[in-house]
Amino acid sequence: MIEVGKIQRVVVAAAFVGVACSGGSGDDQLNEELRAQLVGMAEVDEDLRSRVVGAETLNVDHMRELQASEVEQSTKLRELLEEHGWPSIDVVGPEAADAAWTLLKHGDVELKELGLRLVEQTEEPGVAPTEVAAMTDAVLVERGEPQLYGTQFKMVHGGLVQHPVDDSDSVDARRARLGLPPMEEYLQMLQRSHGMMGQPADPHAGMMVAPVPPDTSGNE
């Protein structure tokens, strides 16, 4: 279970991305090797995903290759994180720090929790607070717990239903601290982007974002 206080410390750490790191960068050769590993892993991941997404029809072989790669990449990323901590900007540069976060998003829940803990401990992690919020919510939902920032939805009967939110009355305040728009504004954005509209749902399930009904006025 993720503690709320710990999550808040993660957010605070990520919010200070621009603060200069007081320590040294460590051994330059080791840092360059780590940077090259992370960038290379992300390039492999992107290539495999582009093959799956770009295919006109589902290619089972490509899917299996991607799934096998995800397992291998997650294992390797876990080893790197446990050995070196979070690969911050001052250690590996922004490209590799971004690569690490991208790879983390494709890992299992335990790996994501490890990454969030390490980001919390890193002065310049190179991760936007909004990204930390989304992953925090994703981990909580996967653990069967209410999310904090309302970023996670599921598809139900052609519409999106928001996963339960902890203390929904204060969700906008939590979102504001991370630079996220109010929930109502976010739902309106979904409507504009995906042709969906917000409407009340089961209060225990969150907010329903249903397809916009067709115009039945008879106007051509």
CSV table of N, CA, C and O in Angstrom, one decimal, residues 58-152:
chain,number,residue,atom,x,y,z
A,58,LEU,N,-3.2,-7.1,-36.6
A,58,LEU,CA,-2.5,-7.6,-35.5
A,58,LEU,C,-1.5,-8.7,-35.9
A,58,LEU,O,-1.9,-9.7,-36.5
A,59,ASN,N,-0.3,-8.5,-35.5
A,59,ASN,CA,0.8,-9.4,-35.8
A,59,ASN,C,1.2,-10.1,-34.5
A,59,ASN,O,1.7,-9.5,-33.6
A,60,VAL,N,0.8,-11.4,-34.4
A,60,VAL,CA,1.0,-12.1,-33.1
A,60,VAL,C,2.5,-12.2,-32.8
A,60,VAL,O,2.9,-12.1,-31.6
A,61,ASP,N,3.3,-12.4,-33.8
A,61,ASP,CA,4.7,-12.5,-33.5
A,61,ASP,C,5.3,-11.2,-33.0
A,61,ASP,O,6.1,-11.3,-32.1
A,62,HIS,N,4.9,-10.1,-33.5
A,62,HIS,CA,5.3,-8.8,-33.0
A,62,HIS,C,4.9,-8.6,-31.6
A,62,HIS,O,5.6,-8.0,-30.8
A,63,MET,N,3.6,-9.0,-31.3
A,63,MET,CA,3.1,-8.8,-29.9
A,63,MET,C,3.9,-9.7,-28.9
A,63,MET,O,4.3,-9.2,-27.9
A,64,ARG,N,4.2,-10.9,-29.3
A,64,ARG,CA,5.0,-11.8,-28.4
A,64,ARG,C,6.4,-11.2,-28.2
A,64,ARG,O,7.0,-11.3,-27.1
A,65,GLU,N,7.0,-10.7,-29.3
A,65,GLU,CA,8.3,-10.1,-29.2
A,65,GLU,C,8.3,-8.9,-28.3
A,65,GLU,O,9.2,-8.7,-27.5
A,66,LEU,N,7.3,-8.1,-28.4
A,66,LEU,CA,7.1,-6.9,-27.5
A,66,LEU,C,7.0,-7.3,-26.0
A,66,LEU,O,7.6,-6.8,-25.1
A,67,GLN,N,6.1,-8.3,-25.8
A,67,GLN,CA,5.9,-8.8,-24.4
A,67,GLN,C,7.2,-9.4,-23.8
A,67,GLN,O,7.5,-9.1,-22.7
A,68,ALA,N,7.9,-10.1,-24.6
A,68,ALA,CA,9.2,-10.7,-24.1
A,68,ALA,C,10.2,-9.6,-23.8
A,68,ALA,O,10.9,-9.7,-22.8
A,69,SER,N,10.2,-8.6,-24.7
A,69,SER,CA,11.1,-7.5,-24.5
A,69,SER,C,10.7,-6.7,-23.2
A,69,SER,O,11.6,-6.2,-22.5
A,70,GLU,N,9.4,-6.5,-23.0
A,70,GLU,CA,9.0,-5.8,-21.8
A,70,GLU,C,9.5,-6.5,-20.5
A,70,GLU,O,10.0,-5.8,-19.6
A,71,VAL,N,9.4,-7.8,-20.5
A,71,VAL,CA,9.9,-8.6,-19.3
A,71,VAL,C,11.4,-8.4,-19.2
A,71,VAL,O,11.9,-8.1,-18.1
A,72,GLU,N,12.1,-8.5,-20.3
A,72,GLU,CA,13.6,-8.3,-20.2
A,72,GLU,C,14.0,-6.9,-19.8
A,72,GLU,O,14.9,-6.7,-19.0
A,73,GLN,N,13.3,-5.9,-20.4
A,73,GLN,CA,13.7,-4.5,-20.1
A,73,GLN,C,13.4,-4.2,-18.7
A,73,GLN,O,14.1,-3.5,-18.0
A,74,SER,N,12.2,-4.7,-18.2
A,74,SER,CA,11.9,-4.4,-16.8
A,74,SER,C,12.8,-5.0,-15.8
A,74,SER,O,13.2,-4.4,-14.8
A,75,THR,N,13.3,-6.2,-16.1
A,75,THR,CA,14.3,-6.9,-15.3
A,75,THR,C,15.6,-6.1,-15.2
A,75,THR,O,16.2,-5.9,-14.2
A,76,LYS,N,16.0,-5.6,-16.4
A,76,LYS,CA,17.2,-4.9,-16.5
A,76,LYS,C,17.1,-3.5,-15.8
A,76,LYS,O,18.0,-3.1,-15.1
A,77,LEU,N,15.9,-2.8,-16.0
A,77,LEU,CA,15.7,-1.6,-15.4
A,77,LEU,C,15.7,-1.7,-13.8
A,77,LEU,O,16.3,-0.9,-13.1
A,78,ARG,N,15.1,-2.7,-13.3
A,78,ARG,CA,15.1,-3.0,-11.9
A,78,ARG,C,16.5,-3.1,-11.4
A,78,ARG,O,16.9,-2.5,-10.3
A,79,GLU,N,17.3,-3.9,-12.1
A,79,GLU,CA,18.7,-4.0,-11.7
A,79,GLU,C,19.5,-2.7,-11.6
A,79,GLU,O,20.2,-2.4,-10.7
A,80,LEU,N,19.2,-1.9,-12.7
A,80,LEU,CA,19.9,-0.6,-12.7
A,80,LEU,C,19.5,0.4,-11.6
A,80,LEU,O,20.3,1.1,-11.0
A,81,LEU,N,18.2,0.3,-11.4
A,81,LEU,CA,17.6,1.2,-10.3
A,81,LEU,C,18.1,0.8,-8.9
A,81,LEU,O,18.5,1.6,-8.1
A,82,GLU,N,18.1,-0.5,-8.7
A,82,GLU,CA,18.6,-1.0,-7.4
A,82,GLU,C,20.1,-0.7,-7.2
A,82,GLU,O,20.5,-0.5,-6.1
A,83,GLU,N,20.8,-0.7,-8.3
A,83,GLU,CA,22.3,-0.5,-8.2
A,83,GLU,C,22.7,1.0,-8.1
A,83,GLU,O,23.5,1.4,-7.3
A,84,HIS,N,22.0,1.8,-8.9
A,84,HIS,CA,22.4,3.2,-9.1
A,84,HIS,C,21.4,4.2,-8.5
A,84,HIS,O,21.7,5.4,-8.5
A,85,GLY,N,20.2,3.8,-8.1
A,85,GLY,CA,19.2,4.7,-7.8
A,85,GLY,C,18.5,5.3,-9.0
A,85,GLY,O,18.8,4.9,-10.1
A,86,TRP,N,17.7,6.4,-8.8
A,86,TRP,CA,17.1,7.0,-10.0
A,86,TRP,C,18.1,7.7,-10.8
A,86,TRP,O,18.9,8.5,-10.3
A,87,PRO,N,18.1,7.5,-12.2
A,87,PRO,CA,19.0,8.1,-13.1
A,87,PRO,C,18.6,9.6,-13.3
A,87,PRO,O,17.9,9.9,-14.3
A,88,SER,N,19.1,10.5,-12.5
A,88,SER,CA,18.6,11.9,-12.5
A,88,SER,C,19.3,12.6,-13.7
A,88,SER,O,20.3,12.1,-14.3
A,89,ILE,N,18.8,13.8,-14.0
A,89,ILE,CA,19.3,14.6,-15.1
A,89,ILE,C,20.8,14.9,-14.9
A,89,ILE,O,21.6,14.9,-15.8
A,90,ASP,N,21.2,15.3,-13.6
A,90,ASP,CA,22.6,15.7,-13.4
A,90,ASP,C,23.6,14.5,-13.6
A,90,ASP,O,24.8,14.7,-13.8
A,91,VAL,N,23.1,13.2,-13.5
A,91,VAL,CA,23.9,12.1,-13.7
A,91,VAL,C,23.9,11.6,-15.1
A,91,VAL,O,25.0,11.3,-15.7
A,92,VAL,N,22.8,11.5,-15.8
A,92,VAL,CA,22.7,10.8,-17.1
A,92,VAL,C,22.2,11.8,-18.2
A,92,VAL,O,22.2,11.4,-19.4
A,93,GLY,N,21.7,13.0,-17.8
A,93,GLY,CA,21.2,13.9,-18.8
A,93,GLY,C,19.7,13.7,-19.0
A,93,GLY,O,19.1,12.7,-18.6
A,94,PRO,N,19.0,14.7,-19.6
A,94,PRO,CA,17.6,14.7,-19.8
A,94,PRO,C,17.1,13.5,-20.6
A,94,PRO,O,16.0,13.0,-20.4
A,95,GLU,N,17.8,13.2,-21.7
A,95,GLU,CA,17.3,12.2,-22.6
A,95,GLU,C,17.2,10.8,-21.9
A,95,GLU,O,16.3,10.1,-22.0
A,96,ALA,N,18.3,10.5,-21.2
A,96,ALA,CA,18.3,9.2,-20.5
A,96,ALA,C,17.4,9.1,-19.3
A,96,ALA,O,16.7,8.1,-19.0
A,97,ALA,N,17.2,10.3,-18.6
A,97,ALA,CA,16.3,10.3,-17.5
A,97,ALA,C,14.8,10.1,-18.1
A,97,ALA,O,14.0,9.4,-17.4
A,98,ASP,N,14.5,10.7,-19.2
A,98,ASP,CA,13.2,10.5,-19.8
A,98,ASP,C,13.1,9.1,-20.3
A,98,ASP,O,12.0,8.5,-20.2
A,99,ALA,N,14.1,8.5,-20.8
A,99,ALA,CA,14.1,7.1,-21.2
A,99,ALA,C,13.7,6.2,-20.1
A,99,ALA,O,12.9,5.2,-20.2
A,100,ALA,N,14.4,6.5,-18.9
A,100,ALA,CA,14.1,5.6,-17.7
A,100,ALA,C,12.6,5.7,-17.3
A,100,ALA,O,12.0,4.7,-17.0
A,101,TRP,N,12.1,6.9,-17.4
A,101,TRP,CA,10.7,7.1,-17.0
A,101,TRP,C,9.7,6.3,-18.0
A,101,TRP,O,8.8,5.7,-17.6
A,102,THR,N,10.1,6.4,-19.2
A,102,THR,CA,9.3,5.7,-20.3
A,102,THR,C,9.3,4.2,-20.1
A,102,THR,O,8.2,3.6,-20.1
A,103,LEU,N,10.5,3.7,-19.8
A,103,LEU,CA,10.6,2.3,-19.5
A,103,LEU,C,9.8,1.9,-18.2
A,103,LEU,O,9.2,0.8,-18.2
A,104,LEU,N,9.9,2.8,-17.3
A,104,LEU,CA,9.2,2.5,-16.0
A,104,LEU,C,7.7,2.3,-16.2
A,104,LEU,O,7.0,1.5,-15.6
A,105,LYS,N,7.1,3.1,-17.1
A,105,LYS,CA,5.7,3.1,-17.3
A,105,LYS,C,5.2,1.8,-17.9
A,105,LYS,O,4.1,1.4,-17.8
A,106,HIS,N,6.1,1.0,-18.5
A,106,HIS,CA,5.8,-0.3,-19.1
A,106,HIS,C,6.1,-1.4,-18.1
A,106,HIS,O,5.9,-2.6,-18.5
A,107,GLY,N,6.5,-1.1,-16.9
A,107,GLY,CA,6.9,-2.2,-16.0
A,107,GLY,C,5.7,-2.6,-15.1
A,107,GLY,O,4.6,-2.0,-15.2
A,108,ASP,N,5.9,-3.6,-14.3
A,108,ASP,CA,4.8,-4.0,-13.4
A,108,ASP,C,4.7,-3.1,-12.2
A,108,ASP,O,5.5,-2.1,-12.0
A,109,VAL,N,3.7,-3.4,-11.4
A,109,VAL,CA,3.4,-2.4,-10.3
A,109,VAL,C,4.5,-2.3,-9.3
A,109,VAL,O,4.8,-1.2,-8.8
A,110,GLU,N,5.2,-3.4,-9.0
A,110,GLU,CA,6.3,-3.4,-8.1
A,110,GLU,C,7.4,-2.5,-8.6
A,110,GLU,O,8.1,-1.7,-7.8
A,111,LEU,N,7.7,-2.6,-9.9
A,111,LEU,CA,8.8,-1.8,-10.5
A,111,LEU,C,8.4,-0.3,-10.4
A,111,LEU,O,9.2,0.6,-10.1
A,112,LYS,N,7.1,0.0,-10.7
A,112,LYS,CA,6.6,1.4,-10.7
A,112,LYS,C,6.8,1.9,-9.2
A,112,LYS,O,7.2,3.1,-9.1
A,113,GLU,N,6.4,1.1,-8.3
A,113,GLU,CA,6.5,1.6,-6.9
A,113,GLU,C,8.0,1.9,-6.5
A,113,GLU,O,8.3,2.9,-5.8
A,114,LEU,N,8.9,1.0,-7.0
A,114,LEU,CA,10.3,1.2,-6.8
A,114,LEU,C,10.7,2.6,-7.4
A,114,LEU,O,11.5,3.4,-6.8
A,115,GLY,N,10.3,2.8,-8.6
A,115,GLY,CA,10.7,4.0,-9.3
A,115,GLY,C,10.2,5.2,-8.6
A,115,GLY,O,10.9,6.2,-8.5
A,116,LEU,N,8.9,5.2,-8.2
A,116,LEU,CA,8.4,6.3,-7.4
A,116,LEU,C,9.1,6.6,-6.2
A,116,LEU,O,9.4,7.8,-5.8
A,117,ARG,N,9.5,5.6,-5.4
A,117,ARG,CA,10.3,5.8,-4.2
A,117,ARG,C,11.6,6.4,-4.5
A,117,ARG,O,12.1,7.3,-3.8
A,118,LEU,N,12.3,6.0,-5.6
A,118,LEU,CA,13.6,6.6,-5.9
A,118,LEU,C,13.4,8.0,-6.4
A,118,LEU,O,14.3,8.8,-6.1
A,119,VAL,N,12.4,8.3,-7.1
A,119,VAL,CA,12.2,9.7,-7.6
A,119,VAL,C,12.0,10.6,-6.4
A,119,VAL,O,12.5,11.7,-6.3
A,120,GLU,N,11.3,10.0,-5.4
A,120,GLU,CA,11.1,10.8,-4.1
A,120,GLU,C,12.4,11.2,-3.5
A,120,GLU,O,12.6,12.2,-2.9
A,121,GLN,N,13.4,10.3,-3.6
A,121,GLN,CA,14.7,10.5,-2.9
A,121,GLN,C,15.7,11.3,-3.8
A,121,GLN,O,16.8,11.6,-3.3
A,122,THR,N,15.3,11.7,-5.0
A,122,THR,CA,16.2,12.3,-5.9
A,122,THR,C,15.9,13.8,-6.1
A,122,THR,O,14.7,14.2,-6.3
A,123,GLU,N,16.9,14.6,-5.9
A,123,GLU,CA,16.7,16.1,-5.9
A,123,GLU,C,16.3,16.6,-7.3
A,123,GLU,O,15.5,17.5,-7.4
A,124,GLU,N,16.9,16.0,-8.4
A,124,GLU,CA,16.6,16.5,-9.7
A,124,GLU,C,16.2,15.3,-10.6
A,124,GLU,O,17.0,14.9,-11.4
A,125,PRO,N,15.1,14.7,-10.4
A,125,PRO,CA,14.7,13.4,-11.1
A,125,PRO,C,14.5,13.6,-12.6
A,125,PRO,O,14.6,12.6,-13.3
A,126,GLY,N,14.1,14.8,-13.0
A,126,GLY,CA,13.8,14.9,-14.4
A,126,GLY,C,12.4,14.4,-14.8
A,126,GLY,O,12.2,14.0,-16.0
A,127,VAL,N,11.5,14.3,-13.8
A,127,VAL,CA,10.1,13.8,-14.1
A,127,VAL,C,9.2,14.9,-13.7
A,127,VAL,O,9.2,15.5,-12.6
A,128,ALA,N,8.2,15.3,-14.6
A,128,ALA,CA,7.3,16.3,-14.3
A,128,ALA,C,6.3,15.8,-13.2
A,128,ALA,O,5.9,14.7,-13.1
A,129,PRO,N,5.9,16.7,-12.3
A,129,PRO,CA,4.9,16.4,-11.3
A,129,PRO,C,3.6,15.7,-11.8
A,129,PRO,O,3.1,14.8,-11.2
A,130,THR,N,3.2,16.2,-13.0
A,130,THR,CA,2.0,15.6,-13.6
A,130,THR,C,2.2,14.1,-13.9
A,130,THR,O,1.3,13.3,-13.8
A,131,GLU,N,3.4,13.8,-14.4
A,131,GLU,CA,3.7,12.4,-14.7
A,131,GLU,C,3.7,11.6,-13.4
A,131,GLU,O,3.3,10.4,-13.4
A,132,VAL,N,4.3,12.1,-12.3
A,132,VAL,CA,4.3,11.4,-11.1
A,132,VAL,C,2.8,11.2,-10.6
A,132,VAL,O,2.5,10.1,-10.1
A,133,ALA,N,2.0,12.2,-10.8
A,133,ALA,CA,0.6,12.0,-10.4
A,133,ALA,C,-0.1,10.9,-11.1
A,133,ALA,O,-0.8,10.0,-10.5
A,134,ALA,N,0.1,10.8,-12.4
A,134,ALA,CA,-0.5,9.8,-13.3
A,134,ALA,C,0.0,8.4,-12.9
A,134,ALA,O,-0.8,7.5,-12.8
A,135,MET,N,1.3,8.2,-12.6
A,135,MET,CA,1.8,6.9,-12.3
A,135,MET,C,1.3,6.6,-10.9
A,135,MET,O,1.0,5.4,-10.6
A,136,THR,N,1.3,7.5,-10.0
A,136,THR,CA,0.8,7.3,-8.6
A,136,THR,C,-0.6,6.7,-8.6
A,136,THR,O,-0.9,5.7,-8.0
A,137,ASP,N,-1.5,7.4,-9.4
A,137,ASP,CA,-2.8,6.9,-9.6
A,137,ASP,C,-2.9,5.5,-10.2
A,137,ASP,O,-3.7,4.7,-9.8
A,138,ALA,N,-2.1,5.3,-11.2
A,138,ALA,CA,-2.1,4.0,-11.9
A,138,ALA,C,-1.7,2.9,-10.9
A,138,ALA,O,-2.3,1.8,-10.9
A,139,VAL,N,-0.7,3.1,-10.1
A,139,VAL,CA,-0.3,2.1,-9.1
A,139,VAL,C,-1.4,1.9,-8.1
A,139,VAL,O,-1.7,0.7,-7.7
A,140,LEU,N,-2.0,3.0,-7.6
A,140,LEU,CA,-3.1,2.8,-6.6
A,140,LEU,C,-4.3,2.0,-7.2
A,140,LEU,O,-4.8,1.1,-6.5
A,141,VAL,N,-4.7,2.3,-8.4
A,141,VAL,CA,-5.8,1.6,-9.1
A,141,VAL,C,-5.4,0.1,-9.2
A,141,VAL,O,-6.2,-0.7,-9.0
A,142,GLU,N,-4.2,-0.1,-9.6
A,142,GLU,CA,-3.8,-1.5,-9.8
A,142,GLU,C,-3.8,-2.3,-8.5
A,142,GLU,O,-4.0,-3.5,-8.4
A,143,ARG,N,-3.5,-1.5,-7.4
A,143,ARG,CA,-3.5,-2.1,-6.1
A,143,ARG,C,-5.0,-2.2,-5.5
A,143,ARG,O,-5.1,-2.7,-4.4
A,144,GLY,N,-6.0,-1.7,-6.3
A,144,GLY,CA,-7.3,-1.8,-5.8
A,144,GLY,C,-7.7,-0.7,-4.8
A,144,GLY,O,-8.6,-0.8,-4.0
A,145,GLU,N,-6.9,0.4,-4.8
A,145,GLU,CA,-7.1,1.5,-3.8
A,145,GLU,C,-7.6,2.7,-4.6
A,145,GLU,O,-7.3,2.9,-5.8
A,146,PRO,N,-8.3,3.7,-3.9
A,146,PRO,CA,-8.7,4.9,-4.5
A,146,PRO,C,-7.5,5.7,-5.0
A,146,PRO,O,-6.5,5.8,-4.3
A,147,GLN,N,-7.7,6.4,-6.2
A,147,GLN,CA,-6.6,7.2,-6.7
A,147,GLN,C,-6.7,8.6,-6.0
A,147,GLN,O,-7.7,9.0,-5.4
A,148,LEU,N,-5.6,9.3,-6.1
A,148,LEU,CA,-5.5,10.6,-5.5
A,148,LEU,C,-5.8,11.8,-6.4
A,148,LEU,O,-6.4,12.8,-6.0
A,149,TYR,N,-5.5,11.7,-7.7
A,149,TYR,CA,-5.6,12.8,-8.6
A,149,TYR,C,-6.7,12.7,-9.7
A,149,TYR,O,-6.8,13.6,-10.6
A,150,GLY,N,-7.3,11.5,-9.8
A,150,GLY,CA,-8.4,11.4,-10.8
A,150,GLY,C,-8.0,11.2,-12.2
A,150,GLY,O,-8.7,11.6,-13.1
A,151,THR,N,-6.8,10.7,-12.4
A,151,THR,CA,-6.2,10.6,-13.8
A,151,THR,C,-6.6,9.3,-14.5
A,151,THR,O,-6.4,9.2,-15.7
A,152,GLN,N,-7.1,8.3,-13.8
A,152,GLN,CA,-7.3,7.0,-14.4
A,152,GLN,C,-8.8,6.7,-14.6
A,152,GLN,O,-9.7,6.9,-13.7
